[in-house]
Coordinates of C-alpha atoms in Angstrom, one line a residue:
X1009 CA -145.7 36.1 -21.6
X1010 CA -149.5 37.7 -20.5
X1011 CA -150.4 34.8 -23.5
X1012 CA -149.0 32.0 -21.6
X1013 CA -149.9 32.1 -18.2
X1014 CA -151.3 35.0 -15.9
X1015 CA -148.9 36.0 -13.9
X1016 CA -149.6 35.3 -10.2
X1017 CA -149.8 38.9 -9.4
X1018 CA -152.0 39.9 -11.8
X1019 CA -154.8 37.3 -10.3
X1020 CA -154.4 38.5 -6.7
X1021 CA -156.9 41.7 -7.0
X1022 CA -159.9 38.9 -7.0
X1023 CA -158.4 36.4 -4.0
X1024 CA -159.7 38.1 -1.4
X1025 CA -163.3 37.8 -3.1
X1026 CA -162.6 34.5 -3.7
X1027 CA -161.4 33.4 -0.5
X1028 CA -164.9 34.1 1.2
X1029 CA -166.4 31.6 -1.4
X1030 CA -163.9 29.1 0.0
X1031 CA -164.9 26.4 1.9
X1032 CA -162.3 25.3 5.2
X1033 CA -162.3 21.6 6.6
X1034 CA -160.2 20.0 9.0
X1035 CA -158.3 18.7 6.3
X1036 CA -156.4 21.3 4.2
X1037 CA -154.9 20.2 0.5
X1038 CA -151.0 20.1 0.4
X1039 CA -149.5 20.9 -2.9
X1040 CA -145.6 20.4 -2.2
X1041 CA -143.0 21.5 -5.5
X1042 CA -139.6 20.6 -4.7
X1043 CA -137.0 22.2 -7.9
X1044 CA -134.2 20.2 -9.1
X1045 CA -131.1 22.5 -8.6
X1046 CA -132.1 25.8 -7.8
X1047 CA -130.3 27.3 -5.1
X1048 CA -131.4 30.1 -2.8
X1049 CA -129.8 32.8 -5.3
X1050 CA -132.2 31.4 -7.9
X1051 CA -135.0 33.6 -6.6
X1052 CA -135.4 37.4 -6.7
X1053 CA -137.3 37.6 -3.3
X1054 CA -133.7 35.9 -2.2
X1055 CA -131.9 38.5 -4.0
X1056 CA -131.5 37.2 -7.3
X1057 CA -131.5 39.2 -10.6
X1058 CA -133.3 36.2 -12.5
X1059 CA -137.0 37.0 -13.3
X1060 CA -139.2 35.3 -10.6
X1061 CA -142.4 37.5 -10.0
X1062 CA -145.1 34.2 -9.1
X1063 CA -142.6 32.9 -6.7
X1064 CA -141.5 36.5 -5.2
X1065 CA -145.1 37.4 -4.9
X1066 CA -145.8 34.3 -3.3
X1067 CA -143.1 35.0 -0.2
X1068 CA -144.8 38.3 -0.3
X1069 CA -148.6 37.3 0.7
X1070 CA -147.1 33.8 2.6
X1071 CA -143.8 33.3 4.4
X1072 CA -140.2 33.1 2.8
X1073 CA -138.0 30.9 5.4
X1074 CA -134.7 31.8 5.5
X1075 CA -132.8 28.6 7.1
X1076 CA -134.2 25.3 5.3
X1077 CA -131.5 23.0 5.1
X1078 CA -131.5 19.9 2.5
X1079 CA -128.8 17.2 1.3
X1080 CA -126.4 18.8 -0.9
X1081 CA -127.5 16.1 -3.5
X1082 CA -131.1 15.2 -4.9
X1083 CA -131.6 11.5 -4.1
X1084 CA -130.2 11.7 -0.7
X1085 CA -132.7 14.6 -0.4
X1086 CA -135.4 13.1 -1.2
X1087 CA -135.4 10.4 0.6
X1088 CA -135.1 12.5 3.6
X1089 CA -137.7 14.5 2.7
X1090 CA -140.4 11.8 1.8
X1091 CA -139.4 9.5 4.7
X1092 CA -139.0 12.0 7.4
X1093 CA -135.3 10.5 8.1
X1094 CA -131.9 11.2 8.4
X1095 CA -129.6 9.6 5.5
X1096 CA -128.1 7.7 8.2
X1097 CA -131.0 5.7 9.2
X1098 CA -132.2 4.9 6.0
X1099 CA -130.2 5.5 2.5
X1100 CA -128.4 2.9 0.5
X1101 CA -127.6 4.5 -2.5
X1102 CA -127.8 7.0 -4.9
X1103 CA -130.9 6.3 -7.2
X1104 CA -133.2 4.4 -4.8
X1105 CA -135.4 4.2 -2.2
X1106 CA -135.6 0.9 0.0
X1107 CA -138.7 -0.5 -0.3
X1108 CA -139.3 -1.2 3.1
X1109 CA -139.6 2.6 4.0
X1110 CA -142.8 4.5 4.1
X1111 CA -143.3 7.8 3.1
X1112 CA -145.9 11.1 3.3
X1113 CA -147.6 10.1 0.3
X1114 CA -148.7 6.5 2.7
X1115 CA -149.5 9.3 5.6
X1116 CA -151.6 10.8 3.2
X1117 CA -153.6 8.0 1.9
X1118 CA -154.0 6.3 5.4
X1119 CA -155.6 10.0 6.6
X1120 CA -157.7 9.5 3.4
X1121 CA -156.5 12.0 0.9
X1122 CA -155.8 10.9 -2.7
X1123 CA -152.5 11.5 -3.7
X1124 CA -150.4 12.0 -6.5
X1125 CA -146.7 12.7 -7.7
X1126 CA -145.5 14.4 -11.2
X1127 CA -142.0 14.9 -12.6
X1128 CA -138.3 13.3 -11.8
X1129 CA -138.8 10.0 -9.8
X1130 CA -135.1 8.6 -9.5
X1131 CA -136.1 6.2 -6.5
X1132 CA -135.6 2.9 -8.4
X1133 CA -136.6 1.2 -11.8
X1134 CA -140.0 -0.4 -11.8
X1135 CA -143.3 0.8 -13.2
X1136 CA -145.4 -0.3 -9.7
X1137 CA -142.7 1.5 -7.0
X1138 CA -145.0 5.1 -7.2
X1139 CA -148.1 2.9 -6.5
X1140 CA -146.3 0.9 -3.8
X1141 CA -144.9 4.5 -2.2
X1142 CA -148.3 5.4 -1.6
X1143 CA -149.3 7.1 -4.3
X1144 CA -152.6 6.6 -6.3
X1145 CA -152.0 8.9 -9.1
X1146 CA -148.2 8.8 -11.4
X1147 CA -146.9 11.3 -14.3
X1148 CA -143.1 10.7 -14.2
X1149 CA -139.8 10.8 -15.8
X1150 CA -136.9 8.7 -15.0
X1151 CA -139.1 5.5 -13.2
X1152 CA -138.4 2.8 -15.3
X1153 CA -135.9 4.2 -17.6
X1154 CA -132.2 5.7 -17.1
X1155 CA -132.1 9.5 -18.0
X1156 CA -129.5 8.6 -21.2
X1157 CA -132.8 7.1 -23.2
X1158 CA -134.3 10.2 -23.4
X1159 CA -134.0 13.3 -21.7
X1160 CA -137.1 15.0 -19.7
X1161 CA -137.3 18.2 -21.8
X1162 CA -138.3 18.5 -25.5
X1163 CA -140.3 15.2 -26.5
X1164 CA -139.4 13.5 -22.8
X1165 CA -140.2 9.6 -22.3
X1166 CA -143.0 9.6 -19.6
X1167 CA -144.9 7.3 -17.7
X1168 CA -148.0 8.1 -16.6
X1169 CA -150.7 5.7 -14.5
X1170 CA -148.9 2.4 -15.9
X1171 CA -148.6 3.6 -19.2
X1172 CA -145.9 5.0 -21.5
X1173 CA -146.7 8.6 -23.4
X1174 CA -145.4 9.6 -26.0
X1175 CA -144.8 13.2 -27.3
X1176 CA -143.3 15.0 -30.0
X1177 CA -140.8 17.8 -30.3
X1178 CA -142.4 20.5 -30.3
X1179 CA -143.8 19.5 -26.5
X1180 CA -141.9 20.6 -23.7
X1181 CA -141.5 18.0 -20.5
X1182 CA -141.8 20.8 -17.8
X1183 CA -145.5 21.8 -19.2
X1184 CA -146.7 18.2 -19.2
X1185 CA -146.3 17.7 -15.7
X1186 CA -147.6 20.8 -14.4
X1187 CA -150.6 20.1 -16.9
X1188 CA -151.2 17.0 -15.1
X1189 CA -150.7 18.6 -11.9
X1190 CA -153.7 21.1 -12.2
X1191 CA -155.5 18.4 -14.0
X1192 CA -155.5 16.2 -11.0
X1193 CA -156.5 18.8 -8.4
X1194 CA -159.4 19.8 -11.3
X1195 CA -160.4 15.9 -10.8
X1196 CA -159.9 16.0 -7.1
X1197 CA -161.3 19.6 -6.2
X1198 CA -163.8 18.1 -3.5
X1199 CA -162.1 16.1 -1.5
X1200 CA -158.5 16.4 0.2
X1201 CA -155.7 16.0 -2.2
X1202 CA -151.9 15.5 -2.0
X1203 CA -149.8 16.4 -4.8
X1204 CA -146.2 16.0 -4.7
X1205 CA -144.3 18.2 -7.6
X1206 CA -140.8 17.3 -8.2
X1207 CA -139.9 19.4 -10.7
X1208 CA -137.6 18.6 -13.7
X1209 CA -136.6 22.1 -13.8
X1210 CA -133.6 23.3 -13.7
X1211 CA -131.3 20.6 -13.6
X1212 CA -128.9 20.0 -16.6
X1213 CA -128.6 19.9 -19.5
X1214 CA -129.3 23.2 -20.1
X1215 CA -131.4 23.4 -23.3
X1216 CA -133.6 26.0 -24.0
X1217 CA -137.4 26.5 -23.1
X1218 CA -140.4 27.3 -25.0
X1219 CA -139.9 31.2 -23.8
X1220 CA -135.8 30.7 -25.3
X1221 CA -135.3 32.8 -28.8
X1222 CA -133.4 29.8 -30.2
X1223 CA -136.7 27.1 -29.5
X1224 CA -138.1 28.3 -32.9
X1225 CA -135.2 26.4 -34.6
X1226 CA -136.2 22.2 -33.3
X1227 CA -132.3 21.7 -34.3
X1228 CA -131.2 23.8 -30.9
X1229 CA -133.9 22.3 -28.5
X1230 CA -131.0 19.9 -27.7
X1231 CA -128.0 22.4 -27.3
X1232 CA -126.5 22.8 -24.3
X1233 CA -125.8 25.9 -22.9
X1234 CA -125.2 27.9 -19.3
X1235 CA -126.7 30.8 -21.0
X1236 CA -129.9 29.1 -20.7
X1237 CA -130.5 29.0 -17.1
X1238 CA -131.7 31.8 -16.3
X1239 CA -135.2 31.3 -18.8
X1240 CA -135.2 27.7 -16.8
X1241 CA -135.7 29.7 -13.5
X1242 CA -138.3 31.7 -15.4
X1243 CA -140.0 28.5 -16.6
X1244 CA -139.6 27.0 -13.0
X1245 CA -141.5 30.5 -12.0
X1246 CA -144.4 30.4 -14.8
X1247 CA -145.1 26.6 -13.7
X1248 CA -145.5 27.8 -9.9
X1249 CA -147.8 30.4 -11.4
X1250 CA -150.2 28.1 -13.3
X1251 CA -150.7 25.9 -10.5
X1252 CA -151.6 28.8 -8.0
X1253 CA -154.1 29.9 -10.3
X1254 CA -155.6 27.1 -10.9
X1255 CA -156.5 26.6 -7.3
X1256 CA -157.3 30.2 -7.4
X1257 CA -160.0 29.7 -10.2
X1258 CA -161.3 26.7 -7.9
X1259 CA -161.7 28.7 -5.0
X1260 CA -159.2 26.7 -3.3
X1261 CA -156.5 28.8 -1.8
X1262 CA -158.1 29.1 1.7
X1263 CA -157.8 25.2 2.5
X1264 CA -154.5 24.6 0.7
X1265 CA -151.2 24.5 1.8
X1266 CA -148.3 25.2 -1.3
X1267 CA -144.9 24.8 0.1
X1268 CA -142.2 25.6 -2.7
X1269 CA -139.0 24.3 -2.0
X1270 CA -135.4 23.3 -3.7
X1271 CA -133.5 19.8 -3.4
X1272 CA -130.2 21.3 -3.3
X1273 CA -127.9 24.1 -4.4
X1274 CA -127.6 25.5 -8.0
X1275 CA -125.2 23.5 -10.5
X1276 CA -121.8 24.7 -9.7
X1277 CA -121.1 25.6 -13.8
X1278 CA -123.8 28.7 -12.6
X1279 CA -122.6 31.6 -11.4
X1280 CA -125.6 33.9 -10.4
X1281 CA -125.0 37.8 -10.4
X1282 CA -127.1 39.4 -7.2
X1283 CA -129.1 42.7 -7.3
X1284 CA -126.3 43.5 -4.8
X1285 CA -123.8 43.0 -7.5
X1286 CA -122.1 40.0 -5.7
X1287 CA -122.0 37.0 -7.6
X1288 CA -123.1 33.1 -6.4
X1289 CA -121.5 30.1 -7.3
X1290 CA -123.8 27.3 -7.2
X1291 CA -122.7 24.8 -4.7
X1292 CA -124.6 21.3 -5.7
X1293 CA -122.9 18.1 -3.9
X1294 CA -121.3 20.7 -1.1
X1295 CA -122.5 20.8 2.8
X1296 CA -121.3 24.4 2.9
X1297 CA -124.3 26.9 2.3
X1298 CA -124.9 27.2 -0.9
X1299 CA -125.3 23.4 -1.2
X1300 CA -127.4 22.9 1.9
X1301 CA -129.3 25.7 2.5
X1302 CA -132.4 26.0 0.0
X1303 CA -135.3 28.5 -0.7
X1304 CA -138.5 27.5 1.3
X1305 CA -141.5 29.4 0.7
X1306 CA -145.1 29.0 1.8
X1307 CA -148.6 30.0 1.2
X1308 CA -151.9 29.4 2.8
X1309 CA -154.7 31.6 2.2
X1310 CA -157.0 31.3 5.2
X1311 CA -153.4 32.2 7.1
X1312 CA -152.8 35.9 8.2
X1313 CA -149.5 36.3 8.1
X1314 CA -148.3 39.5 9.7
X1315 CA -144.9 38.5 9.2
X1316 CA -143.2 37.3 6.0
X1317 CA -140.2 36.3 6.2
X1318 CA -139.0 33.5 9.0
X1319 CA -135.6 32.5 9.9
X1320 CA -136.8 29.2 12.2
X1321 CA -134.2 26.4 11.0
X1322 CA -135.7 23.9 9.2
X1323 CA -134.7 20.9 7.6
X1324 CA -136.2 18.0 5.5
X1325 CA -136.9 15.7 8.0
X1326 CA -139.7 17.9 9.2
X1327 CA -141.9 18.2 6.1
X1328 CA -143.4 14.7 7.7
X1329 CA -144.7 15.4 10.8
X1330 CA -145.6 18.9 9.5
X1331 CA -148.2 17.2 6.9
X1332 CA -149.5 14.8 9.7
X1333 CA -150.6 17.6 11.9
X1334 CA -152.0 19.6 9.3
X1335 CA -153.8 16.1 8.5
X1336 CA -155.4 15.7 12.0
X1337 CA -153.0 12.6 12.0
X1338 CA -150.5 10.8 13.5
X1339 CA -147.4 9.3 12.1
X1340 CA -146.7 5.8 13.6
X1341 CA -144.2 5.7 16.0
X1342 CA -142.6 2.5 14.3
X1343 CA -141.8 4.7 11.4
X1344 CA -139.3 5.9 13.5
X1345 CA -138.9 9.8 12.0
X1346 CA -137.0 12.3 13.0
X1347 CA -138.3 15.9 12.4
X1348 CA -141.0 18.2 14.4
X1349 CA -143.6 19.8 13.0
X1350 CA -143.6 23.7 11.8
X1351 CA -147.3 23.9 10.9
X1352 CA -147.6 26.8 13.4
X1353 CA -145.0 29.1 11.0
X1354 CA -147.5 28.1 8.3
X1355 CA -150.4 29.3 10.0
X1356 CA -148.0 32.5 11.1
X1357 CA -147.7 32.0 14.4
X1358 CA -144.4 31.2 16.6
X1359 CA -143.9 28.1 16.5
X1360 CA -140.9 26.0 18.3
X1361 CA -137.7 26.8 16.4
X1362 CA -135.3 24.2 16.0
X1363 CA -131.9 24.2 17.5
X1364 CA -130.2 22.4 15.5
X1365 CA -130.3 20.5 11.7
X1366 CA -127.9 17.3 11.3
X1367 CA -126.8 16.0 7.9
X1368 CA -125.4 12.7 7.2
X1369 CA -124.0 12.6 3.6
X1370 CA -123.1 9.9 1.7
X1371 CA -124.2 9.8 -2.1
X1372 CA -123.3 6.4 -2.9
X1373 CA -123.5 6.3 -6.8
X1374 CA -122.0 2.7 -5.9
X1375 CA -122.0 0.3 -3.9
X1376 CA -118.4 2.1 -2.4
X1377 CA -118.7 5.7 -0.4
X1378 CA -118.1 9.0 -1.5
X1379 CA -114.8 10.8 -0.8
X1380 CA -117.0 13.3 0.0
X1381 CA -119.7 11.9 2.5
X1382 CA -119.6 13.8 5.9
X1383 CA -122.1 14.6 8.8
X1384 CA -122.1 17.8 10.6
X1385 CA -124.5 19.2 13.6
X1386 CA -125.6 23.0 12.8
X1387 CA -127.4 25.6 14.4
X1388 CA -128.3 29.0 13.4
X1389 CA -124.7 30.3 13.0
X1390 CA -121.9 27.7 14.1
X1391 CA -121.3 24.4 12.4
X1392 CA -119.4 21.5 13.6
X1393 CA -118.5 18.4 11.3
X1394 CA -117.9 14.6 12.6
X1395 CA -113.8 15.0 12.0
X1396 CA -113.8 18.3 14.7
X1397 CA -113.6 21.1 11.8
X1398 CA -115.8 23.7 13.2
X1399 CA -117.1 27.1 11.1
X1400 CA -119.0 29.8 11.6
X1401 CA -121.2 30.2 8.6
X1402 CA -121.8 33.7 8.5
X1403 CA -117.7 35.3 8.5
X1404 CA -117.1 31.9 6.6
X1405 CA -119.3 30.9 4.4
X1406 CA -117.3 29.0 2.5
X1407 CA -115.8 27.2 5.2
X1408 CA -112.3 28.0 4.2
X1409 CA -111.1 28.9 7.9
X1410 CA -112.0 26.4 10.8
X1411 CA -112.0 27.5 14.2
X1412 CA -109.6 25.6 16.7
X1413 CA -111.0 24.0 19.5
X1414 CA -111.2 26.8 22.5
X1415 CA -110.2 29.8 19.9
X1416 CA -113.5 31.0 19.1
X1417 CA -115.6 33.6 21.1
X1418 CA -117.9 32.8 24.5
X1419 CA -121.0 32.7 21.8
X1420 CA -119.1 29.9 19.6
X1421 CA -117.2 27.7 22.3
X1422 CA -120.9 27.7 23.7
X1423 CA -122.1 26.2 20.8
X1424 CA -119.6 24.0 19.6
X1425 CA -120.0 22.2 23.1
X1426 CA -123.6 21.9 22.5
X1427 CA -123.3 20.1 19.0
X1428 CA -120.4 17.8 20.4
X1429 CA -122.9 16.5 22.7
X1430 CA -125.2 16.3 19.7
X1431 CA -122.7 13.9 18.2
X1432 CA -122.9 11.5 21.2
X1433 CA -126.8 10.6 20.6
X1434 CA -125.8 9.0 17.3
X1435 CA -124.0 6.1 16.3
X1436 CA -120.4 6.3 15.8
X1437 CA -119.4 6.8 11.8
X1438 CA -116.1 8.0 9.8
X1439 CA -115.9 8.4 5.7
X1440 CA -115.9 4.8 4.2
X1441 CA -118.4 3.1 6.5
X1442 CA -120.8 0.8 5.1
X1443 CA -124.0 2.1 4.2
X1444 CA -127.8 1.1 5.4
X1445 CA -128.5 -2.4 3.6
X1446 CA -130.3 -1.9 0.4
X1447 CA -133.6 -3.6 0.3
X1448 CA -135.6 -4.5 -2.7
X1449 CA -138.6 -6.7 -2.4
X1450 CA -139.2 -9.9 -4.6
X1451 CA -142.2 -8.3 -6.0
X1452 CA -140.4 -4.8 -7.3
X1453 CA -137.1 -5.8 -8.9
X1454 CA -135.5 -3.4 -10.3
X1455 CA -135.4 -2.8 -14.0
X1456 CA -132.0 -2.8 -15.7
X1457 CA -132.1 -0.3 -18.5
X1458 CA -130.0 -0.7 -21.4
X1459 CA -128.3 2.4 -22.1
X1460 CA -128.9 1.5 -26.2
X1461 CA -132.4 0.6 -26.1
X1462 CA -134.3 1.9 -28.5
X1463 CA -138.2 3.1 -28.5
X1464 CA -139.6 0.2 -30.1
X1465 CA -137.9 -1.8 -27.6
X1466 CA -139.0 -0.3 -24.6
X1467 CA -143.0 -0.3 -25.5
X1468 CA -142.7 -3.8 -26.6
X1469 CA -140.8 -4.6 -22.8
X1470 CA -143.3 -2.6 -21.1

């Protein structure tokens, strides 16, 4: 493993050398790596017996937030995250982003950093959609072409910078875009940078990695199999690790922010056995915990944190203004977002906690609703849902037991009035409602992918 990549630990006895050859401007670097599926219990500085030493040390010397809430599914996620909105303001449907929206990568640019994005797009089929999303620089799977062409592991189909790559078998998906990613911030190392890492890792299928016993045999680099995950996590870790030392080796850590973060919970086929001997269900597509609530961990070297662990509530919406105030910028009030900003927990200081997260839900995989699309209000503790079940989170996790109206305790009756009021500053909404309009410009139709095309076919179409 020492071979492959130097473990994050093993590099920290020369930071604090390094960090005095640092050089600090008003404008700190944001590397942002969100994980495909990896729940909360995915992490061993979260309790987890998987192998995760780069990421634990990382909550170790930075902070490790405790209540970062997400969408319980990865587009709706996303486009929360990159927009800065609520689902209910600006998602159509699962798969896409309207075109019309603006995200943090346009923030970036306009504040005059170059920015780029590397791994899983899933936002819509066209080639020019990263570039029109503000972002200058591409390396992706899944833009142009549906995930059943080729899957994003051993030999992926990727499309980098308006270009198709190609790759052989023995060349594992994962490695490629973290390559690029410390390739761009080599190219970009003196001037302001914004790199947005949506891992591949570790969504299904679950097919072994290069670090896997059975990757030796090319036959089984395409077998799926639950026993697997767990050297996905460590791959997801050894990635994290090679991108903190490369800004490391650059003298960069002082003036760069690295936010690690996952999309949603674990794939429910997991089951994850704790170093308390409990075991986790992964909770992907559920609002309860374990499909909502996602590891969060941050690092920035000139920080001194004398604290390391926060329990502020957080949710996606915030990531936005977050990045404009660390940016000396403002985003535009016609952009209409919804978050605050929590730079002051990355720079270790107090900070205003949030109250309370919202979550509209609605995946949308067509043009009909989900049976199970819901909105809640949350705070800390107590959870109320749009059709009046109400939970307390930590004696019910699960959310198996809902507290009648005027049954609970001072504490909850307290806060379930608080997030019914919550409830009247939106606009009304049951399960079926019609979703936010889609839009798709003239000049970015969306590519229809045959599910049967072949290779040839697709270079000669692109």
């Amino acid at each position: 493993m020492k071979a492959i990549n130097c473990l994050l630990w093993e590099c920290l006895a020369i930071v604090p050398s390094a960090l005095m050859a640092q050089t600090t401007n008003s404008q700190p670097n944001i590397v942002l790596i969100l994980a495909d599926d990896m729940g909360r219990e995915c992490l061993g500085c979260y309790g987890s017996t998987y192998h995760t030493p780069n990421l634990d040390r990382l909550s170790e010397i930075g902070v490790r937030f405790d209540n970062c809430f997400s969408q319980p599914l990865s587009t709706p996620s996303r486009v929360q995250l990159m927009t800065g909105k609520y689902n209910n303001k600006n998602y159509s449907r699962f798969g896409h982003l309207n075109q019309t929206e603006k995200t943090f990568a346009h923030l970036a640019k306009d504040a005059g950093y170059t920015t780029m994005i590397a791994g899983k797009w899933q936002l819509g089929r066209n080639k020019n959609l990263p570039h029109h999303f503000g972002f200058d620089r591409y390396c992706l799977w899944q833009l142009s072409y549906d995930r059943m062409i080729k899957e994003r592991y051993a030999a992926p189909l990727i499309e980098q910078d308006g270009g198709i790559k190609l790759y052989s078998n023995d060349e594992y998906g994962p490695d490629i875009f973290a390559q690029y990613v410390t390739d761009f911030i080599e190219e970009n190392k003196a001037k302001p940078f914004f790199v947005y890492y949506p891992m591949v890792l570790v969504h299904d299928p679950f097919y072994p990695t290069p670090q896997s016993d059975v990757w030796e045999d090319p036959s089984m680099r395409e077998v799926r199999n639950n026993a697997n995950f767990p050297k996905m996590v460590e791959h997801v870790d050894k990635n994290v690790g090679m991108i903190f030392n490369k800004l490391e080796n650059l003298n960069l850590l002082s003036n760069t922010i690295i936010i690690f973060i996952g999309d949603n919970g674990t794939n429910r086929k997991i089951r994850t056995t704790m170093k308390d001997g409990s075991v986790v269900r992964g909770g992907k597509g559920l609002t309860s915990d374990t499909g909502v609530r996602v590891p969060m961990i941050v690092y920035w070297g000139k920080s001194v944190y004398t604290e390391h662990e926060c329990t502020d509530m957080i949710d996606f919406t915030d990531f936005m203004p977050t990045f404009a105030e660390a940016m000396n910028t403002k985003v535009p009030k016609e952009w209409d977002i919804d978050g605050q900003s929590f730079l002051p927990q990355i720079k270790g200081k107090k900070g205003k906690a949030r109250e309370w997260v919202f979550c509209h839900y609605d995946s949308r995989f067509g043009t009909s609703g989900s049976k199970n699309a819901k909105q809640f209000f949350r705070d800390v503790r107590y959870k109320l849902y749009s059709d009046g079940n109400f939970y307390d989170t930590i004696n019910d996790p699960e959310e198996t037991n809902p507290i009648k109206k005027g049954r609970g305790g001072a504490e909850a009756e307290k806060s379930r009035k608080k997030l019914e009021k919550l409830f009247l500053t939106i606009p009304a909404w049951k399960v079926g409602d019609p979703a936010v309009p889609m839009c798709i410009l003239p000049e970015f139709p969306l590519l229809e992918t045959p599910k049967d095309m072949g290779l040839d076919q697709i270079l000669h179409s692109y």
